[in-house]
PDB file of C-alpha atoms in Angstrom:
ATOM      1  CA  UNK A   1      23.323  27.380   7.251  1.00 62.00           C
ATOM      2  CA  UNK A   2      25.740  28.068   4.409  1.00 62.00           C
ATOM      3  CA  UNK A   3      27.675  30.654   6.385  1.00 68.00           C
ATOM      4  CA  UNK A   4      28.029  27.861   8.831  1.00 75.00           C
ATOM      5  CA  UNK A   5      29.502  25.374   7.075  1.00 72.00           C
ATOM      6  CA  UNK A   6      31.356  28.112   4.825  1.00 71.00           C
ATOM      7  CA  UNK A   7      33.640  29.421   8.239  1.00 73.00           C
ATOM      8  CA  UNK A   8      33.816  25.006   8.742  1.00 72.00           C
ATOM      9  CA  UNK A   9      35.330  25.224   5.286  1.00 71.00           C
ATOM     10  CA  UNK A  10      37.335  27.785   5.811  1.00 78.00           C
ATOM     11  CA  UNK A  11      38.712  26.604   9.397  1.00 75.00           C
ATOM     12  CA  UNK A  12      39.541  23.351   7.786  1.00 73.00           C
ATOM     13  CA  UNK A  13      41.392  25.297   5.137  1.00 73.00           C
ATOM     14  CA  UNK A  14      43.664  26.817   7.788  1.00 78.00           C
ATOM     15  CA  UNK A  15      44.077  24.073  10.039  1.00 75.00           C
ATOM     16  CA  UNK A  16      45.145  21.530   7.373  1.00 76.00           C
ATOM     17  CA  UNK A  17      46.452  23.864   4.664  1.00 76.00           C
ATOM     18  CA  UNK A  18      44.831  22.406   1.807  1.00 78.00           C
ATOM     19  CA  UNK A  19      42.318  22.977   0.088  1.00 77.00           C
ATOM     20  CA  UNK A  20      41.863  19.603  -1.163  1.00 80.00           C
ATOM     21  CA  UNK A  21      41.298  18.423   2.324  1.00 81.00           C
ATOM     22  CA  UNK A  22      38.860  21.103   2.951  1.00 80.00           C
ATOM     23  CA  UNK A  23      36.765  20.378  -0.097  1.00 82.00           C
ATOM     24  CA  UNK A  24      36.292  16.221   0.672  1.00 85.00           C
ATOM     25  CA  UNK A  25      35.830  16.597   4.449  1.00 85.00           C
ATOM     26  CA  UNK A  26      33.340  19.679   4.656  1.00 84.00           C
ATOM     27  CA  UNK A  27      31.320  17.626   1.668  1.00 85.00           C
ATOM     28  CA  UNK A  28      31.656  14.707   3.681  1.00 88.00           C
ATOM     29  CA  UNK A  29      30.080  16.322   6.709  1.00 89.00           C
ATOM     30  CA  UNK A  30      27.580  17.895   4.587  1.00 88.00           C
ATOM     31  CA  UNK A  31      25.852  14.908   2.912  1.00 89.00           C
ATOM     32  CA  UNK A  32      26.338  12.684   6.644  1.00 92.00           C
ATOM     33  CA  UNK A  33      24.647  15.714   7.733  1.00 90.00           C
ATOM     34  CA  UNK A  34      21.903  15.939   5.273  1.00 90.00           C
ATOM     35  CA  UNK A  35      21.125  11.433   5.484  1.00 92.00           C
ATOM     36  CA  UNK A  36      21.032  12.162   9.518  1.00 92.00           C
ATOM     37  CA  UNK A  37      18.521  14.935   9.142  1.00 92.00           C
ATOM     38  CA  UNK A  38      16.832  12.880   6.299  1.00 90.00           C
ATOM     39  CA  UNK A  39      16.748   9.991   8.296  1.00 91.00           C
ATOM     40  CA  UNK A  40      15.636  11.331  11.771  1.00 92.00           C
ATOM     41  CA  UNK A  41      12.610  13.758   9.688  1.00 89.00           C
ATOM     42  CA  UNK A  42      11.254  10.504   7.614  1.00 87.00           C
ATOM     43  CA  UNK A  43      11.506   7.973  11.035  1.00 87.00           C
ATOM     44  CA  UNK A  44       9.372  11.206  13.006  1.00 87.00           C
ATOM     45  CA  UNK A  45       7.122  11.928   9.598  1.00 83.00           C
ATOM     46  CA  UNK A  46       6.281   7.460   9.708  1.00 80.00           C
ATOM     47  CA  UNK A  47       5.203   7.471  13.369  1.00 81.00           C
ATOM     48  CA  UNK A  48       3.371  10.737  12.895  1.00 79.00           C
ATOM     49  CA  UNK A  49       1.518   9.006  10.456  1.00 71.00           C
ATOM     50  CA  UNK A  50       0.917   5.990  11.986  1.00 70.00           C
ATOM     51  CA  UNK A  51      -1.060   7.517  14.543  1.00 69.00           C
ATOM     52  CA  UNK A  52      -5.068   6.706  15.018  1.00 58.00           C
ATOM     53  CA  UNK A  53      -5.700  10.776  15.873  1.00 63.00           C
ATOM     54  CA  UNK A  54      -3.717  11.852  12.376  1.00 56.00           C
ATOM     55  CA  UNK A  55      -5.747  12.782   9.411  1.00 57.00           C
ATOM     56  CA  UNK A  56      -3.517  12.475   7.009  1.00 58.00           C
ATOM     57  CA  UNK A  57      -3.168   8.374   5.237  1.00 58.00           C
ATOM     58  CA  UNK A  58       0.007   6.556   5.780  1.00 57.00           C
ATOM     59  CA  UNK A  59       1.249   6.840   2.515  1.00 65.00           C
ATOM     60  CA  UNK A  60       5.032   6.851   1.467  1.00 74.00           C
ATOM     61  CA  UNK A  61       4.098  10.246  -0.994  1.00 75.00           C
ATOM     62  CA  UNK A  62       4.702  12.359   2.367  1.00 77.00           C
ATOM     63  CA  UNK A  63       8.095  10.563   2.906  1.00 82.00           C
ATOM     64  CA  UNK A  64       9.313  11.172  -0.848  1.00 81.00           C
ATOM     65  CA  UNK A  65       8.611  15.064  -0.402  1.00 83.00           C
ATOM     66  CA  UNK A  66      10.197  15.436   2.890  1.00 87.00           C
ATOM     67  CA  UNK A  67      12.936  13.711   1.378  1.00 87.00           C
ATOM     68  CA  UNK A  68      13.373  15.525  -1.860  1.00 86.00           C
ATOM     69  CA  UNK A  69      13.317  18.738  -0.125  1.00 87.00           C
ATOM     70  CA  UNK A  70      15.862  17.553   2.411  1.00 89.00           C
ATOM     71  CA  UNK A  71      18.439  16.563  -0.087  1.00 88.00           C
ATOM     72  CA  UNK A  72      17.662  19.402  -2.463  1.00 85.00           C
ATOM     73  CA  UNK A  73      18.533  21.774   0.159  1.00 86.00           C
ATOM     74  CA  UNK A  74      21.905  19.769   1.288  1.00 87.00           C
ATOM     75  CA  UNK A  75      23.037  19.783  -2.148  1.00 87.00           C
ATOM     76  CA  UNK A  76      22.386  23.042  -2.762  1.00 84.00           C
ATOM     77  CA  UNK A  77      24.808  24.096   0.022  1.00 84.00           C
ATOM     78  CA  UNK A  78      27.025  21.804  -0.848  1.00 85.00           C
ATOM     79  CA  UNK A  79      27.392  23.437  -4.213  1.00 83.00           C
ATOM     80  CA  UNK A  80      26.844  26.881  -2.608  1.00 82.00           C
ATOM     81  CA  UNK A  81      30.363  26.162   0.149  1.00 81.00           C
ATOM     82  CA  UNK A  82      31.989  23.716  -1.914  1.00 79.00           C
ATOM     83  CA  UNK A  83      32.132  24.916  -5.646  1.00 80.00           C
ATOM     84  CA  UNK A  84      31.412  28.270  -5.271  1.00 79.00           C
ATOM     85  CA  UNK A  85      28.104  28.238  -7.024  1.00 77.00           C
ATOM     86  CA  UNK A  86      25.537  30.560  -6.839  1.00 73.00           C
ATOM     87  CA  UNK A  87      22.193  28.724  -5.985  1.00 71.00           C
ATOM     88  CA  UNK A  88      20.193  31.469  -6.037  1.00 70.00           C
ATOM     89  CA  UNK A  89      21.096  32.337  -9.467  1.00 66.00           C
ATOM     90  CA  UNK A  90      20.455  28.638 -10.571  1.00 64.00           C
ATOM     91  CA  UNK A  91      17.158  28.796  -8.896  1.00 64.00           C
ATOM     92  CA  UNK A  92      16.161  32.639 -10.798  1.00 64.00           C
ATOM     93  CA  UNK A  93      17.531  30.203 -14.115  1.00 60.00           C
ATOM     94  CA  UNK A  94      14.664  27.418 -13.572  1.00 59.00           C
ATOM     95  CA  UNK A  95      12.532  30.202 -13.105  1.00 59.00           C
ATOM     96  CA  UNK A  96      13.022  31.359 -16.987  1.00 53.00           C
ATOM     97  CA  UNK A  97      13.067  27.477 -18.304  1.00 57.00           C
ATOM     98  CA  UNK A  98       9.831  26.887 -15.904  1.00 58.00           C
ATOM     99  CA  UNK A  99       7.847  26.501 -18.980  1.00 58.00           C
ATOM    100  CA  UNK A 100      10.099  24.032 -20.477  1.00 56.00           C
ATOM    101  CA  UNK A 101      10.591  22.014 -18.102  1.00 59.00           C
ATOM    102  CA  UNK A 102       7.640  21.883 -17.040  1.00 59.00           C
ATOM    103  CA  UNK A 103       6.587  20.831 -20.209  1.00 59.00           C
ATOM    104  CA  UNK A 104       9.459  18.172 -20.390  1.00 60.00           C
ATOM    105  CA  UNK A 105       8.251  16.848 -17.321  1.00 65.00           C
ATOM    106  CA  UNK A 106       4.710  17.198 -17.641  1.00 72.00           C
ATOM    107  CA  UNK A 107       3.215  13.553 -16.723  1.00 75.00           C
ATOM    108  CA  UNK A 108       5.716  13.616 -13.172  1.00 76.00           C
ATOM    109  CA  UNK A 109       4.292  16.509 -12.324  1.00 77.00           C
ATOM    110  CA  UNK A 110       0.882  15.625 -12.990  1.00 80.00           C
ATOM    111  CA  UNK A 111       1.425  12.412 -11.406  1.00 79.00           C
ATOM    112  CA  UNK A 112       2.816  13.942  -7.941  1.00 79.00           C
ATOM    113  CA  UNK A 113       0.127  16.564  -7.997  1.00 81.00           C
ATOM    114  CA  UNK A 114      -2.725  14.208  -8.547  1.00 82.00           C
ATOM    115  CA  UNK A 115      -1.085  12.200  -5.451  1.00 80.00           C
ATOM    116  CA  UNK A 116      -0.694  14.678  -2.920  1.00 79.00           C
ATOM    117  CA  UNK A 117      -4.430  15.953  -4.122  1.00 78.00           C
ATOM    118  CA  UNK A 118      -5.610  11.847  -3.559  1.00 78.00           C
ATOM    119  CA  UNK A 119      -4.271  11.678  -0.345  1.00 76.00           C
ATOM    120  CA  UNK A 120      -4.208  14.462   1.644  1.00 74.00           C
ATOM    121  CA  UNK A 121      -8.125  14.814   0.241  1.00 75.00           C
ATOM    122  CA  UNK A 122      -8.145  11.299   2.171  1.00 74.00           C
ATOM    123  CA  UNK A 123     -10.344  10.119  -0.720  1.00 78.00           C
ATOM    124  CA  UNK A 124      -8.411   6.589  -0.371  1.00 81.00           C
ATOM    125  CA  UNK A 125      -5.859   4.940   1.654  1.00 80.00           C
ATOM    126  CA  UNK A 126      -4.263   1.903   2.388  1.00 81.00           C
ATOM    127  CA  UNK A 127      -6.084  -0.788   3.014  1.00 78.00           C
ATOM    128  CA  UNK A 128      -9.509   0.369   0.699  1.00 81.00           C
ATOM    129  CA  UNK A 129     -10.477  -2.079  -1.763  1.00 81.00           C
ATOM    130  CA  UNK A 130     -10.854   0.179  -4.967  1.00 84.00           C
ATOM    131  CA  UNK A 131     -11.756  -0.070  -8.337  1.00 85.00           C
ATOM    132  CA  UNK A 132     -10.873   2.007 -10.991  1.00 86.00           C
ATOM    133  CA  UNK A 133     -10.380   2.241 -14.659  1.00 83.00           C
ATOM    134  CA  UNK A 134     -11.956  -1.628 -14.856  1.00 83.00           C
ATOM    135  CA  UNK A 135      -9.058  -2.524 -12.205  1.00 83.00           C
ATOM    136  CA  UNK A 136      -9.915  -3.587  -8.935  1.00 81.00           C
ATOM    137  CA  UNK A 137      -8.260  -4.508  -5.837  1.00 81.00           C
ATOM    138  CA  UNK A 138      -6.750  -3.312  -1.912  1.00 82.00           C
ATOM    139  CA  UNK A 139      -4.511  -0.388  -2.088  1.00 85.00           C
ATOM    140  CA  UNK A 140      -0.773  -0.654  -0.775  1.00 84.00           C
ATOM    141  CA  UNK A 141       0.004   2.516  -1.001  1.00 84.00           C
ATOM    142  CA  UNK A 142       0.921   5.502  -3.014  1.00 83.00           C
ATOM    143  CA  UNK A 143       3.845   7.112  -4.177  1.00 82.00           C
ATOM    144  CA  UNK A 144       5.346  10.375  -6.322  1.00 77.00           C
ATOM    145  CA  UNK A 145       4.029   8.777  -8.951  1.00 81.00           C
ATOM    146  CA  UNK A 146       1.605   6.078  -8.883  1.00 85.00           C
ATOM    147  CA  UNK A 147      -0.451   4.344  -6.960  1.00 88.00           C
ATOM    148  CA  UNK A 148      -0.137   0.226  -6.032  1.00 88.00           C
ATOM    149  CA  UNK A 149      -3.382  -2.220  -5.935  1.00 87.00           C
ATOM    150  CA  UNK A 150      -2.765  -6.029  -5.135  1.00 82.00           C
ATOM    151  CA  UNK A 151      -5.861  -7.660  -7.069  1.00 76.00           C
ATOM    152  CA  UNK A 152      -7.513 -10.861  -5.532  1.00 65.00           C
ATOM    153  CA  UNK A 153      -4.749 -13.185  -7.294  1.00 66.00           C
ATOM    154  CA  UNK A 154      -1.935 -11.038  -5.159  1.00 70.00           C
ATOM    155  CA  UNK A 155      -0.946  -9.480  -8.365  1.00 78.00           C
ATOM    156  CA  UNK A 156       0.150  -5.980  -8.205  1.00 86.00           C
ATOM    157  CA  UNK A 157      -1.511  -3.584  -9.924  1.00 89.00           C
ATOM    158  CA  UNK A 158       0.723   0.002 -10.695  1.00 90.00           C
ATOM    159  CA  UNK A 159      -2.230   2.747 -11.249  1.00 89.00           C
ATOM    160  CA  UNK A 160      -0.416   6.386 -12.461  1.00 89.00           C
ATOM    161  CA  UNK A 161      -1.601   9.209  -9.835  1.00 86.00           C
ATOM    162  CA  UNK A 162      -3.501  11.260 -12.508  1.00 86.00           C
ATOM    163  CA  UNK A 163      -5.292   8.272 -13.972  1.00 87.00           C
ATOM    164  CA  UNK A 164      -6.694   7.927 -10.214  1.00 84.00           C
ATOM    165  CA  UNK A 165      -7.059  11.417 -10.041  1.00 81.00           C
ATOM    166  CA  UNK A 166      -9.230  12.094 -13.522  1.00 83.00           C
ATOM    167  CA  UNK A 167     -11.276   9.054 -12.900  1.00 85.00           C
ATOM    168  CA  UNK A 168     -14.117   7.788 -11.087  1.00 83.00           C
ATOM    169  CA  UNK A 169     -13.084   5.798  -7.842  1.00 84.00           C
ATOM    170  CA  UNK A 170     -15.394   2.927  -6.452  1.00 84.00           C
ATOM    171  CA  UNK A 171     -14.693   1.966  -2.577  1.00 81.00           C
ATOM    172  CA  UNK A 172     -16.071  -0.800  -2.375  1.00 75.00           C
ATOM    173  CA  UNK A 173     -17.144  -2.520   0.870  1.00 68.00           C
ATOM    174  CA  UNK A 174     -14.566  -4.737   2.800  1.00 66.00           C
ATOM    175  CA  UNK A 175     -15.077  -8.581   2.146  1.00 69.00           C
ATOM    176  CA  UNK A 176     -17.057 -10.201   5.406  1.00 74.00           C
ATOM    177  CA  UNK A 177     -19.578 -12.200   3.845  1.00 77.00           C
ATOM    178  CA  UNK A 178     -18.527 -15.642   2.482  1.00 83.00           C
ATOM    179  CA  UNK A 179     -20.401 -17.366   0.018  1.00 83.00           C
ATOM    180  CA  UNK A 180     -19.396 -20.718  -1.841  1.00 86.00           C
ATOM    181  CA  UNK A 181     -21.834 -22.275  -3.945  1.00 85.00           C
ATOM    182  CA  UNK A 182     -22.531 -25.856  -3.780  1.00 84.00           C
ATOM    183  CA  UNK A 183     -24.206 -29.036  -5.471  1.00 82.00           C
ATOM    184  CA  UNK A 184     -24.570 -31.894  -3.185  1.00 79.00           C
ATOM    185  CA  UNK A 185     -25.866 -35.416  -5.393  1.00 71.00           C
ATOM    186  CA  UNK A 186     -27.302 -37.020  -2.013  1.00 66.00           C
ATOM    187  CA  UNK A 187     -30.053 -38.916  -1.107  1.00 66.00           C
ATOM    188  CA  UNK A 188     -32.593 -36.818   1.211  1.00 63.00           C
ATOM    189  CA  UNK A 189     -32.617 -38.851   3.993  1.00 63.00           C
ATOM    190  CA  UNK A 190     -28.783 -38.142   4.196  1.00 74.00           C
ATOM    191  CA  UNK A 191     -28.427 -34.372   2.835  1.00 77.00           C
ATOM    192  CA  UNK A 192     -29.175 -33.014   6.352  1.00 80.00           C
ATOM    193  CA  UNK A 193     -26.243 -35.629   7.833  1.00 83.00           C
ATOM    194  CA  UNK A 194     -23.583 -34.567   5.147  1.00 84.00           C
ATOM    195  CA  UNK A 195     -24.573 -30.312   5.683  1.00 85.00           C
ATOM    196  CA  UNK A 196     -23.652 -30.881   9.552  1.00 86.00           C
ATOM    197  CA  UNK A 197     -20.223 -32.408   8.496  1.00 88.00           C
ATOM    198  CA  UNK A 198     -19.401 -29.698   6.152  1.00 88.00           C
ATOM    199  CA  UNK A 199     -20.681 -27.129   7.847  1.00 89.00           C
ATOM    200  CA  UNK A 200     -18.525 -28.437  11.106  1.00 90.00           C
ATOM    201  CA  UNK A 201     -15.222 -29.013   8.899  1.00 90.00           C
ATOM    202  CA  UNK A 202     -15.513 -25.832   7.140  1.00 90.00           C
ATOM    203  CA  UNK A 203     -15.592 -23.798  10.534  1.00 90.00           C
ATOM    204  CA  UNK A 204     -12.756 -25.692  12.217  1.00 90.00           C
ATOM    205  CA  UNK A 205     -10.646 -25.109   8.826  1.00 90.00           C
ATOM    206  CA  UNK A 206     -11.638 -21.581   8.057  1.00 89.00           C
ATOM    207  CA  UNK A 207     -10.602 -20.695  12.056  1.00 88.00           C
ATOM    208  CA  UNK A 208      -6.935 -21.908  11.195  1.00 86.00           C
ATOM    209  CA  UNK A 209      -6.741 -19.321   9.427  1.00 84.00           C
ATOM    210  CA  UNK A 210      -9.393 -16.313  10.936  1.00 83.00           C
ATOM    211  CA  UNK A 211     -12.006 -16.623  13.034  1.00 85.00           C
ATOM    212  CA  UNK A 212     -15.516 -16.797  12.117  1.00 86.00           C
ATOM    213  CA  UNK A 213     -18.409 -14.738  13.651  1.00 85.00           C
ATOM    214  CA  UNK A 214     -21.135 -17.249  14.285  1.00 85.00           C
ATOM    215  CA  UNK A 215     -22.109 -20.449  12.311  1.00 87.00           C
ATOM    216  CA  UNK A 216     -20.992 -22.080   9.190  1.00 88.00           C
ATOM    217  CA  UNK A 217     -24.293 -22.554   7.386  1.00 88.00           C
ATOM    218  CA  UNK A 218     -25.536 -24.453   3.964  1.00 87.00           C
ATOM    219  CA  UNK A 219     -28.797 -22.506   2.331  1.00 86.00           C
ATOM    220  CA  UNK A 220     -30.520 -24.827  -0.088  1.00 84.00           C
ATOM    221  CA  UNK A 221     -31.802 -22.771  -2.960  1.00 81.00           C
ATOM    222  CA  UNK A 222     -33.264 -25.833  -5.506  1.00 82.00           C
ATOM    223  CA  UNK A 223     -33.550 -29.211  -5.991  1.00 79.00           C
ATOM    224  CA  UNK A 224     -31.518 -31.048  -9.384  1.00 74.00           C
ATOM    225  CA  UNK A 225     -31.412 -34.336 -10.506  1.00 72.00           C
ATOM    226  CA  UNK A 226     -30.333 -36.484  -7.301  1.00 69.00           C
ATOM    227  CA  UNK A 227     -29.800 -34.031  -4.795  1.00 74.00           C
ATOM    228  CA  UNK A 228     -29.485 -30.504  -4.175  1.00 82.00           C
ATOM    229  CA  UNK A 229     -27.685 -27.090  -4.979  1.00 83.00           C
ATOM    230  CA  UNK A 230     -27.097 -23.963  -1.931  1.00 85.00           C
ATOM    231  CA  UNK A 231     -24.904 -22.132  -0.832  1.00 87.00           C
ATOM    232  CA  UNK A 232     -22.350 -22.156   2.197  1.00 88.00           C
ATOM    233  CA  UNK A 233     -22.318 -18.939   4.031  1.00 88.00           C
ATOM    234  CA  UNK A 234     -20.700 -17.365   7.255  1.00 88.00           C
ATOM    235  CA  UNK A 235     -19.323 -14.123   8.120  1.00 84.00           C
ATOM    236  CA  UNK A 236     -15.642 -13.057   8.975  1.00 84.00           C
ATOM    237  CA  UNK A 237     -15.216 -12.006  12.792  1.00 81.00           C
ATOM    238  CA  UNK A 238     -13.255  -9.323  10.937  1.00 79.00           C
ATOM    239  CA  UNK A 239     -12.880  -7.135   7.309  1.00 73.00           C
ATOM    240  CA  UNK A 240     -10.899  -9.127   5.296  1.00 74.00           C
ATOM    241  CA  UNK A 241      -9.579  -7.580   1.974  1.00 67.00           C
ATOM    242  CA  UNK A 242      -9.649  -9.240  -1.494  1.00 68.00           C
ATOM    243  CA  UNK A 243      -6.620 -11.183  -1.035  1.00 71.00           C
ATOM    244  CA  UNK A 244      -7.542 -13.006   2.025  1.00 77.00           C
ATOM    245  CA  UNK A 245     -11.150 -13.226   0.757  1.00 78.00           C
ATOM    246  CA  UNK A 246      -9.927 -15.780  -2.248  1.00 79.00           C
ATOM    247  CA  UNK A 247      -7.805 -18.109   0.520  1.00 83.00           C
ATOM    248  CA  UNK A 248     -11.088 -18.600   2.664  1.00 86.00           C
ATOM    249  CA  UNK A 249     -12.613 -19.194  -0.350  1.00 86.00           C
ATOM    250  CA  UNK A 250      -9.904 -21.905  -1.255  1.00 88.00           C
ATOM    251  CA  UNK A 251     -10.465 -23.393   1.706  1.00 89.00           C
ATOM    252  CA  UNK A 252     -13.855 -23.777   1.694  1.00 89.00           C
ATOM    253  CA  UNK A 253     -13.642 -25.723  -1.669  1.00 90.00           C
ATOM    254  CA  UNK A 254     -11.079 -27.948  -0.302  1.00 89.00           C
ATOM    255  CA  UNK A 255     -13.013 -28.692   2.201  1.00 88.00           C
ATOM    256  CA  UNK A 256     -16.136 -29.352   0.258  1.00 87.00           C
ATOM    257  CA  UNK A 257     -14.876 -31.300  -2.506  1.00 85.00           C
ATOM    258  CA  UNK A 258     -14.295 -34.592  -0.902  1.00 83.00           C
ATOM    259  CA  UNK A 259     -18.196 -34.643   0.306  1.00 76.00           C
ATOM    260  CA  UNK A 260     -19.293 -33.981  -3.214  1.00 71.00           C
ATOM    261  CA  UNK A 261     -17.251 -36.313  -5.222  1.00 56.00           C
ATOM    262  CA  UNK A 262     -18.433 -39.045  -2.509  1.00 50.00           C
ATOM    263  CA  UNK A 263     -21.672 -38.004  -3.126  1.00 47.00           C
ATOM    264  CA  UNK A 264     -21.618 -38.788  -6.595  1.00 49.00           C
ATOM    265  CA  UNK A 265     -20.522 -42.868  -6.223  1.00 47.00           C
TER     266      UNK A 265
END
């Protein structure tokens, strides 16, 4: 490949006469070459992915590499044609520093280690709701360095590869139960009226936004001072991650609250 665009250099040189104009237009077609190869690998690599039948997570870590070593090889033969520089010779250099710079950059490559281990290992991907080192919530994805959570309050959550890595991951279950507890102040003769109404309201507001699998239903648990406490339950049609969980869960609440400050008067 450098011999290639070496005699391109060189043809340039002769055609044009300069060498200044050989210099900026072989480097030119060298780095449009490099983001066209970059760009046709990384848009392959995605829908490789993507696919159901592939192993391997969709996770932007793969991209970064396959990146990195793209452009790390077009530079180094656009030094190698361009300046004159021997890349081999660099390369034997970083060979003798290897220890020092490899302690310089000792958390990166712990980090990008610890995140090719994660995720090729398939021990998580995006989508899982995780929790680890006390933080818990749906993975987005992972990177060179770290790995992204969103929490239940759509916070984002930046977890470094390694702490992942030396730590003890919980996958927890997707969310497809709903409960919302409740405390209705009703007479008796009217509880039974006001759970049909809820229960009714709660469905047709809840299905705005996913669809339920079954019935809405209200499980009385004890009897307090005036009425009643339960709980409302029904089960997602689907897995729903934390995020989502805490909107059906607003929902629900709006939807309750009118029945149990009316409850009270």
């Amino acid at each position: 490949m450098i011999d290639i665009f070496g005699d391109f250099y060189k043809w340039i040189n002769n055609v044009t006469g300069s060498e200044i104009a050989a210099f900026f237009v072989t480097a030119a077609i060298i780095i449009l070459t490099t983001m066209i190869v970059c760009w046709i690998a990384t848009r392959c690599l995605r829908r490789f992915l993507t696919r159901d039948k592939v192993p391997l997570p969709s996770m932007s870590i793969y991209l970064n590499i396959v990146r990195f070593t793209i452009w790390a090889i077009g530079i180094s033969i656009l030094l190698a044609t361009c300046f004159g520089i021997n890349v081999t010779g660099i390369i034997a250099a970083l060979g003798v520093g290897g220890i020092a710079i490899s302690l310089g950059f000792k958390d990166t490559i712990s980090n990008l280690i610890s995140g090719v281990q994660v995720s090729t290992m398939k021990i998580m991907k995006p989508g899982d709701h995780i929790e680890v080192s006390g933080k818990t919530g749906t993975v987005a994805d992972t990177t060179w360095r770290h790995t992204t959570i969103e929490n239940m309050y759509g916070e984002k959550i930046v977890v470094p590869n390694s702490v992942i890595n030396s730590n003890a991951i919980v996958i927890k279950q997707p969310f497809r139960n709903i409960r919302v507890h409740i405390q209705l102040h009703s007479k008796s003769e009217v509880l039974s009226a006001i759970s049909t109404k809820i229960t009714d309201e709660v469905k047709f507001a809840v299905e705005k936004f996913a669809e339920i699998d079954g019935d809405v239903k209200i499980l009385f648990t004890s009897i307090v001072d005036s009425g009643a406490k339960g709980t409302v339950v029904f089960k997602m049609k689907d897995d729903i991650d934390g995020p989502m969980a805490v909107r059906v869960k607003d929902i629900v609440i709006r939807v309750i609250a009118p029945y149990v400050e009316e409850a009270k008067k």
